[in-house]
GROMACS .gro file of C-alpha atoms in nm:
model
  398
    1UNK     CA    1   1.589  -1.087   0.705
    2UNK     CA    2   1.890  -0.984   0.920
    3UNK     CA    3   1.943  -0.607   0.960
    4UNK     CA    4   1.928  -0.324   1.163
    5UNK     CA    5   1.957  -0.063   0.914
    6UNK     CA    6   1.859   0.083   0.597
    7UNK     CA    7   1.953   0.346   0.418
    8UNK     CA    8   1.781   0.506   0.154
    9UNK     CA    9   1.885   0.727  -0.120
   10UNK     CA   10   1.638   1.033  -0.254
   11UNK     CA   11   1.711   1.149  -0.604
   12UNK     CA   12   1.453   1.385  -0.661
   13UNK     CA   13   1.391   1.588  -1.009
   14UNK     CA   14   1.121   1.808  -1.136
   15UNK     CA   15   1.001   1.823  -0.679
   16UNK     CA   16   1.176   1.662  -0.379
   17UNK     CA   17   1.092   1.429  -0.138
   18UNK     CA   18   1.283   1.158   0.101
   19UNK     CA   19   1.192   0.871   0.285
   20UNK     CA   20   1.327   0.721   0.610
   21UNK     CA   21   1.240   0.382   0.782
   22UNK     CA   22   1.205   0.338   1.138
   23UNK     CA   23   1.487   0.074   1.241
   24UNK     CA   24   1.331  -0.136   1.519
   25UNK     CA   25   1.636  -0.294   1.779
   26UNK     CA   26   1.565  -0.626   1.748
   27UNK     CA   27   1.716  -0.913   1.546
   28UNK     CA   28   1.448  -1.056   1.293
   29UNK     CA   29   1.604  -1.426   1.276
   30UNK     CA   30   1.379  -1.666   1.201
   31UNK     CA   31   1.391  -1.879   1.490
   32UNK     CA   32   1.240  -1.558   1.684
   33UNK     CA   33   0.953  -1.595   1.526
   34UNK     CA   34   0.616  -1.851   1.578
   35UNK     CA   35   0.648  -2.000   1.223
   36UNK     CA   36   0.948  -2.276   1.285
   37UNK     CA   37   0.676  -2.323   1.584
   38UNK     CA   38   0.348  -2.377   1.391
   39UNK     CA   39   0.225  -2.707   1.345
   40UNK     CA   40  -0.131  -2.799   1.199
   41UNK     CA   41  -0.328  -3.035   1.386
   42UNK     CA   42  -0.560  -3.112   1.087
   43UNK     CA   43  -0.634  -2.992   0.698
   44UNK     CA   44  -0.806  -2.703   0.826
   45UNK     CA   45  -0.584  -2.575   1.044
   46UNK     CA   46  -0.360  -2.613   0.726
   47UNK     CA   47  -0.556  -2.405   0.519
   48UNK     CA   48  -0.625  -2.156   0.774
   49UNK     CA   49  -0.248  -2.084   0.791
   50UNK     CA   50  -0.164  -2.098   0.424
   51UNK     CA   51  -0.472  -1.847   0.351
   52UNK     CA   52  -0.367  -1.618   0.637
   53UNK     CA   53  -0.051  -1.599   0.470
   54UNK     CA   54  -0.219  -1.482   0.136
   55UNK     CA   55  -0.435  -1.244   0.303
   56UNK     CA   56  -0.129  -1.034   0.450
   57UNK     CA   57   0.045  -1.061   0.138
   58UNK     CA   58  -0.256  -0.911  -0.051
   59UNK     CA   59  -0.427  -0.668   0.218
   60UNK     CA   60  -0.076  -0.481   0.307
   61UNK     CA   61  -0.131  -0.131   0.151
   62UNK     CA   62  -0.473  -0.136   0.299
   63UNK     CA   63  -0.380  -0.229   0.663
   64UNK     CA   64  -0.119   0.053   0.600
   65UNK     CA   65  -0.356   0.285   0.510
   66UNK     CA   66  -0.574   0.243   0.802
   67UNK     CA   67  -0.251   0.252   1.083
   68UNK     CA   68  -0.214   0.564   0.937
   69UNK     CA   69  -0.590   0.681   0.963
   70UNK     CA   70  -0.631   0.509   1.311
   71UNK     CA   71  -0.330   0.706   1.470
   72UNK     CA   72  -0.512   1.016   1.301
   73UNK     CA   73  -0.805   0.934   1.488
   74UNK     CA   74  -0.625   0.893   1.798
   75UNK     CA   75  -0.553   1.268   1.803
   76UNK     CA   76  -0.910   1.382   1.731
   77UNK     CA   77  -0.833   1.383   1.396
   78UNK     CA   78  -1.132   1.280   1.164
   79UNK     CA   79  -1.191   1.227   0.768
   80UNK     CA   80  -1.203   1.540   0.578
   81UNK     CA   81  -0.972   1.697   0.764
   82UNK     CA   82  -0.591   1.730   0.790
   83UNK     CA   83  -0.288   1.581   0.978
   84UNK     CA   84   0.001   1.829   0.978
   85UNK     CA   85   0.380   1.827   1.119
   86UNK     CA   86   0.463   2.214   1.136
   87UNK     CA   87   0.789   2.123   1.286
   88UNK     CA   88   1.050   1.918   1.110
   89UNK     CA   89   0.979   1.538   1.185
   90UNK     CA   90   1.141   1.338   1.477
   91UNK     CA   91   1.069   1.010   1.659
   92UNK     CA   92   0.720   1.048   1.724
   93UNK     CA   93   0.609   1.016   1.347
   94UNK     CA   94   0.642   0.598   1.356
   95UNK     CA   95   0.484   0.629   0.979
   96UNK     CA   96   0.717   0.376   0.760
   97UNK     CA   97   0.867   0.674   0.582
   98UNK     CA   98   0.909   0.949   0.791
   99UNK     CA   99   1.180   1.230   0.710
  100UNK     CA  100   1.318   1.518   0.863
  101UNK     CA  101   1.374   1.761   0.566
  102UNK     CA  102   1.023   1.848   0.450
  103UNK     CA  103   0.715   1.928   0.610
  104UNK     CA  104   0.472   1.670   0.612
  105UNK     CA  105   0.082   1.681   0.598
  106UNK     CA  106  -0.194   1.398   0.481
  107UNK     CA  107  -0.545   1.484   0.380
  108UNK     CA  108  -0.799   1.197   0.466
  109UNK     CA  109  -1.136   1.125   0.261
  110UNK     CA  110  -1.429   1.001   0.307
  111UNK     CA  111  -1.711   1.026   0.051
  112UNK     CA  112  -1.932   0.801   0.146
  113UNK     CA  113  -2.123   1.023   0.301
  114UNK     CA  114  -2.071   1.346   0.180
  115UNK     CA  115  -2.000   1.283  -0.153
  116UNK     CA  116  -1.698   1.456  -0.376
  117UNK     CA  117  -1.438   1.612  -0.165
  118UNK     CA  118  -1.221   1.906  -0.271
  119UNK     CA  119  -0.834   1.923  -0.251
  120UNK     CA  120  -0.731   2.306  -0.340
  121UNK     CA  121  -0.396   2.293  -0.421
  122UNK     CA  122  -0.170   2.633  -0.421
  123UNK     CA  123   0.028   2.751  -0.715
  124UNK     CA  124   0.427   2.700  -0.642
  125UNK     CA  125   0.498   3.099  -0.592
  126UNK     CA  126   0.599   3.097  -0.245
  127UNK     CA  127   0.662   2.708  -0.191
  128UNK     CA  128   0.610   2.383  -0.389
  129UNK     CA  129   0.469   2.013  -0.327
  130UNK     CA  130   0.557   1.715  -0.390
  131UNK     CA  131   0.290   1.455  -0.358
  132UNK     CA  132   0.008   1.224  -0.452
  133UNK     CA  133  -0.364   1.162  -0.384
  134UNK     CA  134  -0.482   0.796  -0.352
  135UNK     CA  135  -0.754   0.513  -0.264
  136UNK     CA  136  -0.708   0.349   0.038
  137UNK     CA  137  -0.527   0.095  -0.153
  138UNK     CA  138  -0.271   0.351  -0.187
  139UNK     CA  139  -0.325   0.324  -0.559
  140UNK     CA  140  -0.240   0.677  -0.696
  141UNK     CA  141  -0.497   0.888  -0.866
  142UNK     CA  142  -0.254   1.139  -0.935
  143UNK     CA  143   0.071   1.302  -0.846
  144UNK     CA  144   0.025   1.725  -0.741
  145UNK     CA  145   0.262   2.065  -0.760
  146UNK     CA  146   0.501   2.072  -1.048
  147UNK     CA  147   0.546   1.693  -1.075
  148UNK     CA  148   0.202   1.669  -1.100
  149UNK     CA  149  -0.113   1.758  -1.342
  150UNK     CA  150  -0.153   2.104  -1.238
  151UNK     CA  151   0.196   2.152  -1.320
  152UNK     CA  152   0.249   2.422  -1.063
  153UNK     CA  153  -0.019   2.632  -1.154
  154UNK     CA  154  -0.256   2.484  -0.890
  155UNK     CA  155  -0.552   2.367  -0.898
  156UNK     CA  156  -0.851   2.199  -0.738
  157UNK     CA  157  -0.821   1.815  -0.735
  158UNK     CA  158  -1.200   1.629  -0.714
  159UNK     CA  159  -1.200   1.341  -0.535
  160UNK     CA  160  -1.523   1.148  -0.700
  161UNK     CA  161  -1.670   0.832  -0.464
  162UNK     CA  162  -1.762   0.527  -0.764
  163UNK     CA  163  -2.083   0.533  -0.896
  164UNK     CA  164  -2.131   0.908  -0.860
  165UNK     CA  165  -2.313   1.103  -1.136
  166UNK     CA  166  -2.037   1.334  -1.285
  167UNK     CA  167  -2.305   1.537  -1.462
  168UNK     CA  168  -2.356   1.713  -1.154
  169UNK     CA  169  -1.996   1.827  -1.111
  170UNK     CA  170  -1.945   2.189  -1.213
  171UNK     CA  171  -1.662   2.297  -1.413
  172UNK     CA  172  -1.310   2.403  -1.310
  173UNK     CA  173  -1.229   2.086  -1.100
  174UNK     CA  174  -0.975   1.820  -1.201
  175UNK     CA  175  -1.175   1.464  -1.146
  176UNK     CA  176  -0.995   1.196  -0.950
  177UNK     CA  177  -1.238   0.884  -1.014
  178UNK     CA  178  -1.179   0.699  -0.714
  179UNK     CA  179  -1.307   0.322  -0.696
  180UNK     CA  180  -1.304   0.393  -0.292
  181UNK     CA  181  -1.464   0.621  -0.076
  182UNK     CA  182  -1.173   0.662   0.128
  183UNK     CA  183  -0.852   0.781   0.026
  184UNK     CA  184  -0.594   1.020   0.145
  185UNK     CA  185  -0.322   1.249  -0.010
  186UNK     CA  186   0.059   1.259   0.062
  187UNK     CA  187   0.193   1.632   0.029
  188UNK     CA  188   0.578   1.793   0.107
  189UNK     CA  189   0.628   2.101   0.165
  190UNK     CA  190   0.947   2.139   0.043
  191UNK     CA  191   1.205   2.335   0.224
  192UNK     CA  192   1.456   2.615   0.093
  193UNK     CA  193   1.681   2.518   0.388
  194UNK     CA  194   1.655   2.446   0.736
  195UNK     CA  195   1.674   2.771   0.870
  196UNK     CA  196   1.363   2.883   1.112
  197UNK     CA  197   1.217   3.147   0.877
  198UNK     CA  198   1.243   2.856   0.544
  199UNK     CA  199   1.047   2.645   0.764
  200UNK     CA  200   0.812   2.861   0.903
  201UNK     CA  201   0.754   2.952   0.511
  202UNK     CA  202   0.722   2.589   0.438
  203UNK     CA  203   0.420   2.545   0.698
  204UNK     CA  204   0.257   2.861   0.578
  205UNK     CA  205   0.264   2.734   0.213
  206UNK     CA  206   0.094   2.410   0.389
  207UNK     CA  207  -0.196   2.580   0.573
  208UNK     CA  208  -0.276   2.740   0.203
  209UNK     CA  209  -0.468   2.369   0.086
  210UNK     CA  210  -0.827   2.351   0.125
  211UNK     CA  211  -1.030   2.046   0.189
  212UNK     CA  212  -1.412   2.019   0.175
  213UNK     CA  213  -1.704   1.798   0.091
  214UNK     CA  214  -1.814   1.992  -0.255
  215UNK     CA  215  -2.171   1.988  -0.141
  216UNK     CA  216  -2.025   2.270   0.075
  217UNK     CA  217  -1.826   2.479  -0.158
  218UNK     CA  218  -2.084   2.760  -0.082
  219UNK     CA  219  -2.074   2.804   0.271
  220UNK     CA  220  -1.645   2.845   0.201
  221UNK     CA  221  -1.551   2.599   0.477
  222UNK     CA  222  -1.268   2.614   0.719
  223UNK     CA  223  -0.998   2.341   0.636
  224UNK     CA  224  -0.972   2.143   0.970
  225UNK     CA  225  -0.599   2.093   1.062
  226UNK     CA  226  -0.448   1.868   1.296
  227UNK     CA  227  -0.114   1.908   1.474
  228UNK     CA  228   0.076   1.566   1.535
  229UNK     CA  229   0.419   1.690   1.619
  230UNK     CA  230   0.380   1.620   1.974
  231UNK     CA  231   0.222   1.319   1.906
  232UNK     CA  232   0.300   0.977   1.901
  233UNK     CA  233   0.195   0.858   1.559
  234UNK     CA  234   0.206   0.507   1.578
  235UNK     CA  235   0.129   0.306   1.225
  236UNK     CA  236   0.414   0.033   1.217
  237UNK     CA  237   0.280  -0.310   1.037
  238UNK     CA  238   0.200  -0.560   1.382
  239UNK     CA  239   0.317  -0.899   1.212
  240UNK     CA  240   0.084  -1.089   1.461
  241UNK     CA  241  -0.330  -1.112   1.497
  242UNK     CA  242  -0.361  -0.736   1.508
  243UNK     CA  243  -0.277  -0.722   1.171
  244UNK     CA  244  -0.614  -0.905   1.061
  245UNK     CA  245  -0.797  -0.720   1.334
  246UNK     CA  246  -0.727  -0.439   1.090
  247UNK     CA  247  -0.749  -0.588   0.816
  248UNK     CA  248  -1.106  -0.677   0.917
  249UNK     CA  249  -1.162  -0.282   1.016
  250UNK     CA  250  -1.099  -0.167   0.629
  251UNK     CA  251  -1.336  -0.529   0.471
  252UNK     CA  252  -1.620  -0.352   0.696
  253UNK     CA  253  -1.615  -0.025   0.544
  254UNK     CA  254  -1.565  -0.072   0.170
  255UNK     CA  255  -1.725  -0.243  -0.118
  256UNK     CA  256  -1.526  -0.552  -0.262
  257UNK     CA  257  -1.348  -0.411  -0.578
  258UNK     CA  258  -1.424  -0.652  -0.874
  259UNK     CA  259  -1.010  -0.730  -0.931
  260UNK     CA  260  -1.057  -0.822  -0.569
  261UNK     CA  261  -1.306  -1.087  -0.535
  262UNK     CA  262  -1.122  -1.410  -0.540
  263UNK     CA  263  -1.032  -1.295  -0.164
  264UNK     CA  264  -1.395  -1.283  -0.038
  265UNK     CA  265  -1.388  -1.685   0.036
  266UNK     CA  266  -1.034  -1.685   0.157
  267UNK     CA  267  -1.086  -1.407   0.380
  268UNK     CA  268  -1.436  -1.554   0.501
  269UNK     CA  269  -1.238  -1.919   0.589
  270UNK     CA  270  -1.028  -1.721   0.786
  271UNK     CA  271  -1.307  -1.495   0.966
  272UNK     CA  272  -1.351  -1.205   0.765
  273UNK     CA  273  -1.650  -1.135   0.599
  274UNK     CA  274  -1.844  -0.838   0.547
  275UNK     CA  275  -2.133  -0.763   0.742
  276UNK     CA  276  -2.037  -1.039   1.062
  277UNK     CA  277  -1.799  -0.971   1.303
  278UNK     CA  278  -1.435  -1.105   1.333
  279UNK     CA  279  -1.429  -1.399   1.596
  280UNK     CA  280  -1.137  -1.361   1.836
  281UNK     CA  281  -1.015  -1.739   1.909
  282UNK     CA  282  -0.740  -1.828   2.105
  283UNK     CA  283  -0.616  -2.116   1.798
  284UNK     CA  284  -0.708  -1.882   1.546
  285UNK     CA  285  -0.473  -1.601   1.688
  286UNK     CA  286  -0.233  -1.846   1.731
  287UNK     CA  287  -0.246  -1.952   1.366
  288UNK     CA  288  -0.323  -1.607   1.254
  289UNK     CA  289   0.012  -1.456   1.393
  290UNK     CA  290   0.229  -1.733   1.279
  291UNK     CA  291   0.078  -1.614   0.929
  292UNK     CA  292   0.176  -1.244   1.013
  293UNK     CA  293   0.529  -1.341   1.075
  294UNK     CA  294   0.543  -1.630   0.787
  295UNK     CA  295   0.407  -1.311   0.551
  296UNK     CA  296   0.675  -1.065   0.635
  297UNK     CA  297   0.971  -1.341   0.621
  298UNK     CA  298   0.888  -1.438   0.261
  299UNK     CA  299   0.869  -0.994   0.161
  300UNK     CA  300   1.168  -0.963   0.363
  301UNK     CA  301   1.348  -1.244   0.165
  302UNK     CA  302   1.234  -1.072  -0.164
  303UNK     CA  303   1.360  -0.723  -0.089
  304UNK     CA  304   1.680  -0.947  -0.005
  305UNK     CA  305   1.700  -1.056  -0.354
  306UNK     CA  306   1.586  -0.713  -0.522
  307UNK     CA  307   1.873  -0.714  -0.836
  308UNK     CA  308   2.089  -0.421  -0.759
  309UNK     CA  309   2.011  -0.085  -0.937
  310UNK     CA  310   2.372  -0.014  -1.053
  311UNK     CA  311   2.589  -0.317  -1.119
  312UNK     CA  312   2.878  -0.377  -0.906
  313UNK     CA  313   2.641  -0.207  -0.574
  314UNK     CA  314   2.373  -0.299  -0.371
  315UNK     CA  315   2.160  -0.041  -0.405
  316UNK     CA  316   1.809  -0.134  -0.511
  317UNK     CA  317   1.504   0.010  -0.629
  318UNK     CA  318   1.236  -0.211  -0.440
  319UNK     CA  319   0.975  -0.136  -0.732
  320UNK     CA  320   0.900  -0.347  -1.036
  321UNK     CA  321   0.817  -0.237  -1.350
  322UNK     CA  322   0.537  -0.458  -1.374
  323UNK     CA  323   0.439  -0.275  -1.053
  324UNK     CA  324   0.456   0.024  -1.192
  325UNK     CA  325   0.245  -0.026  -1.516
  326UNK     CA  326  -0.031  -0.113  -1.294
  327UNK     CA  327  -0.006   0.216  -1.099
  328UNK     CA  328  -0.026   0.403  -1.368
  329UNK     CA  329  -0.341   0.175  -1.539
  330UNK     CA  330  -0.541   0.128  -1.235
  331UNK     CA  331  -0.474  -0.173  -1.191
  332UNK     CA  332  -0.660  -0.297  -1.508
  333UNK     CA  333  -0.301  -0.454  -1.676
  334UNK     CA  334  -0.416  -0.749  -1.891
  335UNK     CA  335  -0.281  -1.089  -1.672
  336UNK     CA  336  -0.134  -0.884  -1.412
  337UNK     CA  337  -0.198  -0.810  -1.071
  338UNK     CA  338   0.178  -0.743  -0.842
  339UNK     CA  339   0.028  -0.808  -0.524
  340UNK     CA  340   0.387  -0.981  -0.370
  341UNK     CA  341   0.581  -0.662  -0.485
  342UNK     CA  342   0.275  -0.443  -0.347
  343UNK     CA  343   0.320  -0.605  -0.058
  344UNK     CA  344   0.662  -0.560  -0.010
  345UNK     CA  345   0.666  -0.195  -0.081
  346UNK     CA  346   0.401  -0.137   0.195
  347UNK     CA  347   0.612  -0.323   0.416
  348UNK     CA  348   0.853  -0.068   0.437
  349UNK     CA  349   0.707   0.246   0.327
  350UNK     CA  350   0.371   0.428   0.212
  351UNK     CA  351   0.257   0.638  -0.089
  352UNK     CA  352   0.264   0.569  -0.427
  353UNK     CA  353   0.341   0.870  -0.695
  354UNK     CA  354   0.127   0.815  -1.011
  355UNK     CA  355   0.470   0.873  -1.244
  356UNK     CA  356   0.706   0.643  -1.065
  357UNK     CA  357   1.060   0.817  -1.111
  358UNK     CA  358   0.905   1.162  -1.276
  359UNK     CA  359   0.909   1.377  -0.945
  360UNK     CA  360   1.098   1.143  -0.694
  361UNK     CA  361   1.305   0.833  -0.702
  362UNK     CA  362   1.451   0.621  -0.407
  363UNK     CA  363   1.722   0.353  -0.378
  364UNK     CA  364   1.808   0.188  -0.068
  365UNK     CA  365   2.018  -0.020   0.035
  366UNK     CA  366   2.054  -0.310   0.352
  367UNK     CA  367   2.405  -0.433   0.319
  368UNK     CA  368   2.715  -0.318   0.307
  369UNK     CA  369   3.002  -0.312   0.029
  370UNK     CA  370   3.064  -0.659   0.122
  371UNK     CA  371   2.685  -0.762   0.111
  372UNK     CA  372   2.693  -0.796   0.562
  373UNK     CA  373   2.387  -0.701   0.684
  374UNK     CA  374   2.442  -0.334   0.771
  375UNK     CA  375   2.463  -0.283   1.145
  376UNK     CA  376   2.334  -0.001   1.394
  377UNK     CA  377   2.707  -0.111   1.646
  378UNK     CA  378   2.887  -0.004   1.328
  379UNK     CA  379   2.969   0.360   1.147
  380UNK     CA  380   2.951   0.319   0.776
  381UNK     CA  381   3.089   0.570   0.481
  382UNK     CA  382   2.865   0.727   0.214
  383UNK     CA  383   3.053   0.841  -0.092
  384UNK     CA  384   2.848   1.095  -0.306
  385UNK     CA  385   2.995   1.181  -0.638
  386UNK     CA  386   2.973   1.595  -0.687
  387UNK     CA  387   2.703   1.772  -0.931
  388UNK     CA  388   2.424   1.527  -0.778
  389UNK     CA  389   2.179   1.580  -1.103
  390UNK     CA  390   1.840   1.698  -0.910
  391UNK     CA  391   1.630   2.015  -1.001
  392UNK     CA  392   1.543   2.096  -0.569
  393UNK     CA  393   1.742   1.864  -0.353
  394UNK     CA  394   1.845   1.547  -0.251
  395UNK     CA  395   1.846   1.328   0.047
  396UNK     CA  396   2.016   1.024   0.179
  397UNK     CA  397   1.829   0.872   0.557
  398UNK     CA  398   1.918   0.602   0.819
   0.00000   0.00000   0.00000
């Protein structure tokens, strides 16, 4: 796919939030890439290839999710605990969907070991979220703040590791059955403007979540946060052997998922199998990245071929409905399982909101009027009819 921008579009109703890609300057033609280079030398090598190609397609959200946790870890940070950006966002947040116009903090879990894990969630008196807690799959549990269950009123979210005995959970939580023991939770602060005091507000309404193992509700635990904001956050997809290296981290640590199981020989023919570790060698890399980059042309040629939102434009919405559905059941959709369109959304961005469209919606767009490839050498126009229909605010990001 040809481009060196995109642009996307925030519409945001009952809470706000807006999304911004990271535009790498480089020219993605296909002839820069390994795959017009790959060629088998036998069946196996063959196979190797074409189920390295599946595996991307299908582990994307995951190796997405643990970028993200990595570069957490790479600051000290640890599960349980919280990364924060107290100060409005700028190049050093290389998360697929950073903006500047909210303030941005991710919860991590892990109940493996502890068991349940607490998210207190504020009331929206002084500020509001916008936001979602999810598996490491990035499957959402459920959206938070106004948009979400609490409804603005708060609450404390329970996230619940599978096979857990709910008998034992008191009353006064909301239960988040996770099939995962890791997970993590998107939130926005949302901003009443830019100004220094609004933002300073914004963080403050932030630092008001708890998060803590429920095992330790009695000792009333400190909530651990970490500041990125001089960080480097680093979580961009590597479209080469990295990308299994990952992919391999994440097969280590969880259970298979039932829906997931026709993977476990595809994954083990190309090295990955639970319990044994990942062989590094030189052909297999070789074949491996090829993959990578064979896996992001075909999701890159599918966004390309998104149908337009509004007739006549080339906005799109980069989310099927199909898609969708399954968010909302769990993935348990009769004959369905959208793991090409999953895999293109976590190509270029993260977070999924349990109610697509209820508390945020995005369009972007990678072409101009006259369907060129938009271009970062070029200045562009943005018409933007008046009385933009949102409840908080919208956004539009290069």
């Amino acid at each position: 796919m040809k481009k060196n921008l995109l642009i996307f579009l925030s519409v945001l109703t009952v809470s706000a939030c807006t999304q911004k890609t990271t535009i790498k300057a480089e020219k993605n033609d296909i002839k820069d890439t390994v795959v017009t280079e790959f060629k088998p030398a036998d069946i196996k090598e063959q196979i190797l290839y074409q189920r390295g190609v599946e595996a991307a397609i299908w582990g994307m959200p995951a190796v997405n999710f643990q970028l993200m946790y990595d570069a957490f870890s790479k600051i000290n940070g640890n599960y349980n605990q919280v990364v924060i950006w107290p100060k409005l966002l700028d190049w050093k947040n290389q998360t697929l969907t950073p903006n500047p116009d909210v303030i941005y903090l991710m919860p991590f879990f892990n109940t493996e070991k502890t068991g349940p894990v607490v998210l207190e969630i504020p009331p929206a008196d002084t500020g509001v979220f916008n936001g979602s807690i999810m598996t490491y799959w990035q499957n959402s549990i459920q959206d938070v703040g106004p948009g979400g269950v609490d409804k603005g009123k708060g609450g404390k979210y329970l996230f619940i590791p599978p096979g857990y005995d709910k008998s034992k959970i008191p009353s006064g939580y909301i239960e988040l059955q996770s099939n995962t023991y890791r997970g993590y939770a998107l939130l926005r602060s949302v901003l009443k403007s830019g100004s220094d005091i609004d933002v300073a507000a914004a963080v403050a309404y932030a630092k008001r979540i708890k998060v803590y193992p429920l095992s330790e509700v009695s000792k009333k635990p400190t909530t651990q946060f970490v500041d990125a904001s001089e960080q480097v956050y680093e979580s961009n997809i590597p479209f080469d052997f990295t990308f299994y290296k990952i992919l391999n981290e994440i097969i280590q640590e969880e259970p298979w998922l039932e829906r997931d199981k026709a993977m476990i020989d595809i994954l083990k023919s190309i090295g990955i199998e639970r319990g044994k570790p990942f062989k590094e060698e030189e052909r297999t890399k070789e074949i491996l990245t090829a993959a990578a980059k064979t896996a992001r042309s075909w999701l890159d040629s599918n966004l390309e071929e998104t149908a337009p939102f509004f007739k006549g434009t080339h906005w799109v919405f980069p989310v099927t409905a199909e898609f969708g559905k399954n968010i909302q059941g769990d993935y348990l959709i009769a004959d369905s399982y959208p793991t090409g369109n999953r895999g293109l959304l976590y190509t270029v961005g993260f977070f999924s909101a349990k109610h697509i469209g209820e508390s945020q919606y995005y369009l972007m767009q990678i072409v101009d009027k006259d369907g060129n490839p938009l271009d970062g050498n070029s200045s562009y126009k943005l018409n933007v009819p008046a009385n933009v229909p949102v409840k908080q605010y919208w956004s539009m990001t290069v």
